[in-house]
Amino acid sequence: MAGAMAIIIDGKAAAAGLRQGLASEVRAIEAAGGPVPGLRVVIVGDHPASRTYVRTKTKVAQEIGIDGALVELPATVTTAELLAVVGELNDDPTTHGILVQLPLPAQVDAARILAAIDPAKDVDGFHPLNVGRLFASSRPSAEVLLVPCTPLGCMHLLAGVHGPGGLSGAHAVVLGRSNIVGKPMAALLLGADCTVTVAHSKTRDLAGLCRSADVLVAAVGRPRLVQGDWLKPGATVLDVGINRVEGLGLVGDVDFEAAVAVAGAITPVPGGVGPMTVASLMRNTLTAYRLQVGALA
Ligand code: NDP
């Protein structure tokens, strides 16, 4: 197919725009004399990628006027010790958002930790109550719900491409069924009136399924799994994957060079979904703030 090249969705620019709007919300809070929104990012051990992620999160928070700080704990921390830290943050009125960076070391019961976070402060949206609210809502809204950040960022990018109501009736295929990306992504797409198929490692004829997708979200963690000839011409492709490949650096789950000639719109890696994830965390921090402090000025 000799069609035009896809629109390259600029996640950096979209994230910068979102951050700007959030920064002005924070300034409005300040002007009204409200308490400063506070985000605490709990990091256990010294996993290098996790360290980079948490530093970015607190830095971006500071840039938009949120009081973002790290809570650093040793790799040997126990479930009981971590539960105690979460309990203190739950009770701290200057902390409006709590994020416990995953993965946690094997000796820690991660499910117990996530369930111990106050649901109103759960800016990652991983608490079972927030998961349930997302799946029980026919029109999930980030104004009132704490939704996992990566799918939330993906929906923001899709809204930019398709406009309000523009996803209605589209066939969306989500590759991956994790609690962090695949499952909440499917719930949000369903809420936007897509017909949703969720695929995983046992799915048969993945290529054929992808070819029927108007919207394809790839979140599998397999470098360049999705080939150009897996795509329906004109499809919108969001590549969530972040894979470090020797000699290539960071690559996504989609073969970008091939896909860009077939898709209608596509996110690059890096510079696509990644920046939106962090900006969406800030959005969730302000949603959590509103849930606790009340309406903003
Ligand atoms: P998980 O490893 O938790 O889940 C991967 C999913 O992909 C599983 O459901 C798995 O299926 C499925 N899968 C694996 N291999 C295949 C295959 N060959 N064909 C079809 N499905 C397959 O990963 P996450 O959801 O946490 O993350 C996915 C990717 O997104 C990773 O690269 C991660 O680094 C990236 N990521 C990026 C973020 C960002 O901000 N851009 C944020 C979060 C993640 P099964 O369930 O059957 O095992």
Short mmCIF file of C-alpha atoms and ligand atoms in Angstrom, two decimals:
data_model
loop_
_atom_site.label_atom_id
_atom_site.label_comp_id
_atom_site.label_asym_id
_atom_site.label_seq_id
_atom_site.Cartn_x
_atom_site.Cartn_y
_atom_site.Cartn_z
CA MET A 1 0.00 0.00 0.00
CA ALA A 2 1.52 3.26 -1.11
CA GLY A 3 -0.47 5.40 1.35
CA ALA A 4 0.71 8.51 3.13
CA MET A 5 2.90 8.25 6.21
CA ALA A 6 1.16 8.09 9.57
CA ILE A 7 0.73 11.08 11.82
CA ILE A 8 3.37 10.70 14.52
CA ILE A 9 1.67 11.32 17.84
CA ASP A 10 3.89 13.65 19.86
CA GLY A 11 3.56 12.41 23.44
CA LYS A 12 6.13 14.90 24.69
CA ALA A 13 4.12 17.85 23.40
CA ALA A 14 0.83 16.40 24.69
CA ALA A 15 2.39 15.79 28.10
CA ALA A 16 3.83 19.32 28.19
CA GLY A 17 0.37 20.72 27.44
CA LEU A 18 -1.23 18.64 30.18
CA ARG A 19 1.47 19.65 32.68
CA GLN A 20 0.95 23.31 31.83
CA GLY A 21 -2.76 23.03 32.58
CA LEU A 22 -2.04 21.23 35.86
CA ALA A 23 0.54 23.87 36.85
CA SER A 24 -2.10 26.57 36.45
CA GLU A 25 -4.52 24.52 38.59
CA VAL A 26 -1.84 24.40 41.31
CA ARG A 27 -1.31 28.17 41.02
CA ALA A 28 -5.08 28.66 41.44
CA ILE A 29 -4.96 26.54 44.61
CA GLU A 30 -2.08 28.65 45.93
CA ALA A 31 -3.87 31.88 45.08
CA ALA A 32 -6.94 30.66 46.96
CA GLY A 33 -4.76 29.88 50.00
CA GLY A 34 -5.35 26.11 49.78
CA PRO A 35 -2.81 23.61 51.09
CA VAL A 36 -0.06 22.61 48.63
CA PRO A 37 -0.83 19.27 46.91
CA GLY A 38 1.63 16.64 48.18
CA LEU A 39 2.84 13.48 46.44
CA ARG A 40 4.97 10.84 48.17
CA VAL A 41 6.75 8.25 46.05
CA VAL A 42 7.92 5.22 48.02
CA ILE A 43 10.93 3.43 46.55
CA VAL A 44 12.33 0.18 47.94
CA GLY A 45 15.92 -0.84 47.16
CA ASP A 46 18.11 0.50 44.38
CA HIS A 47 16.77 -1.05 41.16
CA PRO A 48 18.29 1.38 38.58
CA ALA A 49 15.25 1.67 36.26
CA SER A 50 12.89 2.19 39.23
CA ARG A 51 15.22 4.87 40.61
CA THR A 52 15.14 6.72 37.28
CA TYR A 53 11.33 6.53 37.14
CA VAL A 54 10.81 7.82 40.68
CA ARG A 55 13.29 10.66 40.25
CA THR A 56 11.43 11.76 37.11
CA LYS A 57 8.11 11.59 38.95
CA THR A 58 9.22 13.80 41.86
CA LYS A 59 11.02 16.22 39.53
CA VAL A 60 7.97 16.70 37.31
CA ALA A 61 5.81 17.13 40.43
CA GLN A 62 8.09 19.91 41.68
CA GLU A 63 8.06 21.59 38.25
CA ILE A 64 4.30 22.00 38.35
CA GLY A 65 4.19 23.14 41.97
CA ILE A 66 3.24 19.86 43.64
CA ASP A 67 5.26 19.04 46.75
CA GLY A 68 6.78 15.79 45.47
CA ALA A 69 9.20 13.82 47.63
CA LEU A 70 10.77 10.37 47.76
CA VAL A 71 10.45 8.00 50.69
CA GLU A 72 13.44 5.67 50.37
CA LEU A 73 13.52 2.26 52.05
CA PRO A 74 16.17 -0.49 52.03
CA ALA A 75 15.80 -3.61 49.82
CA THR A 76 15.50 -5.68 53.02
CA VAL A 77 12.24 -3.97 54.15
CA THR A 78 9.51 -6.30 55.43
CA THR A 79 5.79 -6.23 54.62
CA ALA A 80 5.08 -5.04 58.18
CA GLU A 81 7.58 -2.18 57.93
CA LEU A 82 6.22 -1.06 54.57
CA LEU A 83 2.65 -1.28 55.86
CA ALA A 84 3.68 1.01 58.73
CA VAL A 85 5.12 3.57 56.28
CA VAL A 86 1.95 3.47 54.15
CA GLY A 87 -0.14 3.89 57.31
CA GLU A 88 1.82 7.03 58.28
CA LEU A 89 1.37 8.51 54.81
CA ASN A 90 -2.36 7.67 54.88
CA ASP A 91 -2.63 9.67 58.13
CA ASP A 92 -0.46 12.58 56.97
CA PRO A 93 -2.68 15.53 55.90
CA THR A 94 0.11 17.03 53.75
CA THR A 95 0.23 13.86 51.61
CA HIS A 96 -2.57 13.75 49.03
CA GLY A 97 -1.06 11.15 46.72
CA ILE A 98 0.84 7.95 47.56
CA LEU A 99 2.66 5.85 44.99
CA VAL A 100 4.59 2.70 45.90
CA GLN A 101 6.96 2.00 43.01
CA LEU A 102 6.71 -1.54 41.65
CA PRO A 103 8.17 -4.10 41.50
CA LEU A 104 8.68 -4.73 45.22
CA PRO A 105 11.22 -7.27 46.49
CA ALA A 106 10.01 -10.89 46.72
CA GLN A 107 9.73 -10.88 50.54
CA VAL A 108 7.12 -8.08 50.42
CA ASP A 109 3.45 -8.93 49.88
CA ALA A 110 2.77 -6.37 47.13
CA ALA A 111 -0.99 -7.01 47.00
CA ARG A 112 -1.29 -6.26 50.74
CA ILE A 113 0.70 -3.05 50.35
CA LEU A 114 -1.42 -1.79 47.44
CA ALA A 115 -4.62 -2.63 49.33
CA ALA A 116 -3.37 -0.71 52.39
CA ILE A 117 -3.07 2.62 50.55
CA ASP A 118 -5.97 4.97 51.29
CA PRO A 119 -8.11 4.65 48.09
CA ALA A 120 -8.49 8.45 47.99
CA LYS A 121 -4.67 8.81 47.87
CA ASP A 122 -4.10 5.94 45.44
CA VAL A 123 -2.64 7.92 42.50
CA ASP A 124 -1.59 4.75 40.64
CA GLY A 125 -5.19 3.49 40.69
CA PHE A 126 -4.12 -0.01 41.74
CA HIS A 127 -6.20 -0.31 44.94
CA PRO A 128 -8.90 -3.01 44.52
CA LEU A 129 -11.61 -0.42 45.27
CA ASN A 130 -10.42 1.86 42.47
CA VAL A 131 -10.03 -1.10 40.11
CA GLY A 132 -13.62 -2.07 40.91
CA ARG A 133 -14.87 1.50 40.43
CA LEU A 134 -13.19 1.66 37.01
CA PHE A 135 -14.73 -1.62 35.86
CA ALA A 136 -18.15 -0.83 37.33
CA SER A 137 -18.34 2.58 35.67
CA SER A 138 -20.00 2.80 32.26
CA ARG A 139 -18.35 6.18 31.60
CA PRO A 140 -15.05 6.18 33.54
CA SER A 141 -14.00 9.78 34.18
CA ALA A 142 -10.59 10.91 35.39
CA GLU A 143 -12.34 13.81 37.14
CA VAL A 144 -13.73 11.53 39.83
CA LEU A 145 -11.82 8.26 39.45
CA LEU A 146 -8.20 7.35 40.10
CA VAL A 147 -7.30 5.40 36.96
CA PRO A 148 -3.91 3.74 36.25
CA CYS A 149 -1.62 6.36 34.72
CA THR A 150 -0.44 4.67 31.51
CA PRO A 151 -3.93 3.82 30.18
CA LEU A 152 -5.13 7.26 31.26
CA GLY A 153 -2.31 8.84 29.24
CA CYS A 154 -3.19 6.62 26.27
CA MET A 155 -6.81 7.82 26.36
CA HIS A 156 -5.58 11.44 26.36
CA LEU A 157 -3.53 10.73 23.23
CA LEU A 158 -6.45 8.94 21.55
CA ALA A 159 -8.74 11.89 22.32
CA GLY A 160 -6.21 14.13 20.55
CA VAL A 161 -6.37 11.96 17.41
CA HIS A 162 -10.05 10.99 17.34
CA GLY A 163 -11.77 13.92 19.12
CA PRO A 164 -14.77 13.70 21.47
CA GLY A 165 -16.89 10.61 20.77
CA GLY A 166 -14.58 9.72 17.88
CA LEU A 167 -13.80 6.22 19.16
CA SER A 168 -17.43 5.14 19.20
CA GLY A 169 -17.88 1.80 17.45
CA ALA A 170 -14.17 1.39 16.67
CA HIS A 171 -12.64 -2.05 17.12
CA ALA A 172 -9.86 -1.65 19.70
CA VAL A 173 -7.39 -4.47 20.21
CA VAL A 174 -5.30 -4.38 23.38
CA LEU A 175 -2.21 -6.58 23.38
CA GLY A 176 -1.45 -7.52 27.00
CA ARG A 177 -3.67 -8.20 30.01
CA SER A 178 -1.64 -6.82 32.92
CA ASN A 179 -3.33 -4.99 35.80
CA ILE A 180 -1.08 -2.00 35.13
CA VAL A 181 -1.80 -1.50 31.42
CA GLY A 182 -3.87 -4.06 29.49
CA LYS A 183 -6.92 -4.57 31.72
CA PRO A 184 -7.53 -0.93 32.70
CA MET A 185 -6.88 0.11 29.09
CA ALA A 186 -9.63 -2.26 27.96
CA ALA A 187 -12.05 -0.81 30.56
CA LEU A 188 -11.37 2.76 29.40
CA LEU A 189 -11.78 1.89 25.71
CA LEU A 190 -15.05 0.13 26.50
CA GLY A 191 -16.15 3.30 28.32
CA ALA A 192 -15.38 5.22 25.11
CA ASP A 193 -17.76 2.89 23.22
CA CYS A 194 -15.11 0.84 21.44
CA THR A 195 -15.64 -2.83 20.77
CA VAL A 196 -12.69 -4.24 22.68
CA THR A 197 -10.64 -7.40 22.24
CA VAL A 198 -7.92 -8.17 24.77
CA ALA A 199 -5.10 -10.43 23.52
CA HIS A 200 -2.33 -12.19 25.44
CA SER A 201 0.34 -14.85 25.04
CA LYS A 202 -2.21 -17.62 24.41
CA THR A 203 -4.18 -15.70 21.75
CA ARG A 204 -4.34 -17.47 18.38
CA ASP A 205 -3.55 -15.64 15.13
CA LEU A 206 -2.39 -12.42 16.75
CA ALA A 207 -1.46 -10.96 13.35
CA GLY A 208 -4.96 -11.58 11.94
CA LEU A 209 -6.58 -10.11 15.03
CA CYS A 210 -4.39 -6.99 14.83
CA ARG A 211 -5.39 -6.54 11.17
CA SER A 212 -8.99 -6.08 12.28
CA ALA A 213 -8.10 -3.29 14.74
CA ASP A 214 -9.03 0.34 14.14
CA VAL A 215 -7.12 1.12 17.34
CA LEU A 216 -4.22 -1.06 18.46
CA VAL A 217 -2.61 -0.70 21.88
CA ALA A 218 0.52 -2.81 22.27
CA ALA A 219 1.63 -3.49 25.86
CA VAL A 220 3.46 -6.80 25.80
CA GLY A 221 7.13 -6.02 26.42
CA ARG A 222 8.36 -7.86 23.29
CA PRO A 223 10.61 -5.72 21.05
CA ARG A 224 9.04 -5.04 17.63
CA LEU A 225 6.56 -7.91 17.93
CA VAL A 226 3.93 -6.08 15.86
CA GLN A 227 4.93 -6.00 12.19
CA GLY A 228 3.84 -3.46 9.58
CA ASP A 229 1.72 -6.05 7.76
CA TRP A 230 -0.18 -6.80 11.00
CA LEU A 231 -1.90 -3.41 10.75
CA LYS A 232 -5.11 -2.30 9.11
CA PRO A 233 -4.25 0.65 6.84
CA GLY A 234 -5.07 3.88 8.65
CA ALA A 235 -5.22 2.30 12.13
CA THR A 236 -4.22 4.27 15.22
CA VAL A 237 -1.35 2.54 17.01
CA LEU A 238 -0.26 3.24 20.59
CA ASP A 239 3.00 1.54 21.47
CA VAL A 240 3.30 1.20 25.25
CA GLY A 241 6.27 -1.17 25.20
CA ILE A 242 9.64 -0.05 26.49
CA ASN A 243 12.33 -2.57 25.63
CA ARG A 244 16.05 -2.01 25.92
CA VAL A 245 17.77 -3.87 23.06
CA GLU A 246 21.55 -4.01 22.73
CA GLY A 247 22.71 -1.95 19.80
CA LEU A 248 19.28 -0.39 19.28
CA GLY A 249 18.62 1.37 22.60
CA LEU A 250 14.95 1.73 23.56
CA VAL A 251 12.43 0.16 21.19
CA GLY A 252 8.71 -0.41 21.44
CA ASP A 253 6.52 -3.47 20.87
CA VAL A 254 5.80 -2.26 17.32
CA ASP A 255 8.18 -2.23 14.36
CA PHE A 256 7.90 1.53 14.00
CA GLU A 257 9.70 1.90 10.64
CA ALA A 258 7.34 -0.57 8.97
CA ALA A 259 4.21 0.50 10.87
CA VAL A 260 4.56 4.20 10.09
CA ALA A 261 3.94 3.46 6.39
CA VAL A 262 0.64 1.67 7.10
CA ALA A 263 -0.89 3.25 10.23
CA GLY A 264 -2.95 6.44 10.25
CA ALA A 265 -1.37 7.64 13.50
CA ILE A 266 1.30 6.09 15.72
CA THR A 267 3.27 6.86 18.87
CA PRO A 268 7.06 6.67 18.74
CA VAL A 269 9.22 5.05 21.44
CA PRO A 270 10.59 6.98 23.22
CA GLY A 271 8.53 10.18 23.19
CA GLY A 272 5.04 8.66 22.86
CA VAL A 273 3.18 7.02 25.73
CA GLY A 274 6.02 7.33 28.29
CA PRO A 275 5.83 11.11 28.93
CA MET A 276 2.02 10.89 29.19
CA THR A 277 2.31 8.31 31.99
CA VAL A 278 4.17 10.76 34.23
CA ALA A 279 1.89 13.68 33.33
CA SER A 280 -1.15 11.49 34.09
CA LEU A 281 0.31 10.75 37.52
CA MET A 282 0.28 14.49 38.19
CA ARG A 283 -3.29 14.66 36.94
CA ASN A 284 -4.23 11.88 39.35
CA THR A 285 -2.46 13.71 42.19
CA LEU A 286 -4.72 16.71 41.63
CA THR A 287 -7.78 14.45 41.35
CA ALA A 288 -6.78 12.84 44.67
CA TYR A 289 -6.31 16.33 46.14
CA ARG A 290 -9.80 17.34 45.04
CA LEU A 291 -11.25 14.14 46.52
CA GLN A 292 -9.68 15.03 49.87
CA VAL A 293 -9.61 18.82 50.05
CA GLY A 294 -12.74 19.53 48.00
CA ALA A 295 -13.31 21.61 44.89
CA LEU A 296 -10.42 23.74 43.71
CA ALA A 297 -10.64 27.51 43.67
P1 NDP B 1 3.48 -7.58 31.77
O1 NDP B 1 4.71 -8.38 31.57
O2 NDP B 1 2.85 -7.50 33.11
O3 NDP B 1 2.35 -8.08 30.75
C1 NDP B 1 2.65 -8.39 29.44
C2 NDP B 1 1.42 -8.91 28.74
O4 NDP B 1 1.77 -9.20 27.39
C3 NDP B 1 0.89 -10.22 29.35
O5 NDP B 1 -0.53 -10.16 29.41
C4 NDP B 1 1.34 -11.29 28.37
O6 NDP B 1 0.44 -12.37 28.22
C5 NDP B 1 1.36 -10.52 27.06
N1 NDP B 1 2.31 -11.10 26.12
C6 NDP B 1 3.62 -11.40 26.32
N2 NDP B 1 4.16 -11.90 25.20
C7 NDP B 1 3.18 -11.94 24.27
C8 NDP B 1 3.12 -12.38 22.93
N3 NDP B 1 4.20 -12.86 22.29
N4 NDP B 1 1.95 -12.26 22.28
C9 NDP B 1 0.84 -11.76 22.89
N5 NDP B 1 0.85 -11.33 24.17
C10 NDP B 1 1.99 -11.44 24.85
O7 NDP B 1 3.85 -6.13 31.22
P2 NDP B 1 3.20 -4.68 31.51
O8 NDP B 1 1.79 -4.65 31.10
O9 NDP B 1 3.59 -4.20 32.85
O10 NDP B 1 4.07 -3.82 30.47
C11 NDP B 1 4.05 -4.09 29.08
C12 NDP B 1 5.10 -3.23 28.39
O11 NDP B 1 4.79 -1.86 28.59
C13 NDP B 1 6.52 -3.41 28.92
O12 NDP B 1 7.42 -3.23 27.84
C14 NDP B 1 6.67 -2.26 29.89
O13 NDP B 1 8.03 -1.87 30.04
C15 NDP B 1 5.88 -1.20 29.20
N6 NDP B 1 5.33 -0.17 30.09
C16 NDP B 1 5.45 1.11 29.67
C17 NDP B 1 4.93 2.12 30.40
C18 NDP B 1 5.03 3.51 29.88
O14 NDP B 1 4.87 4.45 30.61
N7 NDP B 1 5.27 3.68 28.59
C19 NDP B 1 4.28 1.88 31.71
C20 NDP B 1 4.10 0.48 32.01
C21 NDP B 1 4.64 -0.50 31.23
P3 NDP B 1 0.13 -13.41 29.44
O15 NDP B 1 -0.78 -12.67 30.37
O16 NDP B 1 -0.55 -14.54 28.75
O17 NDP B 1 1.46 -13.75 30.03
#
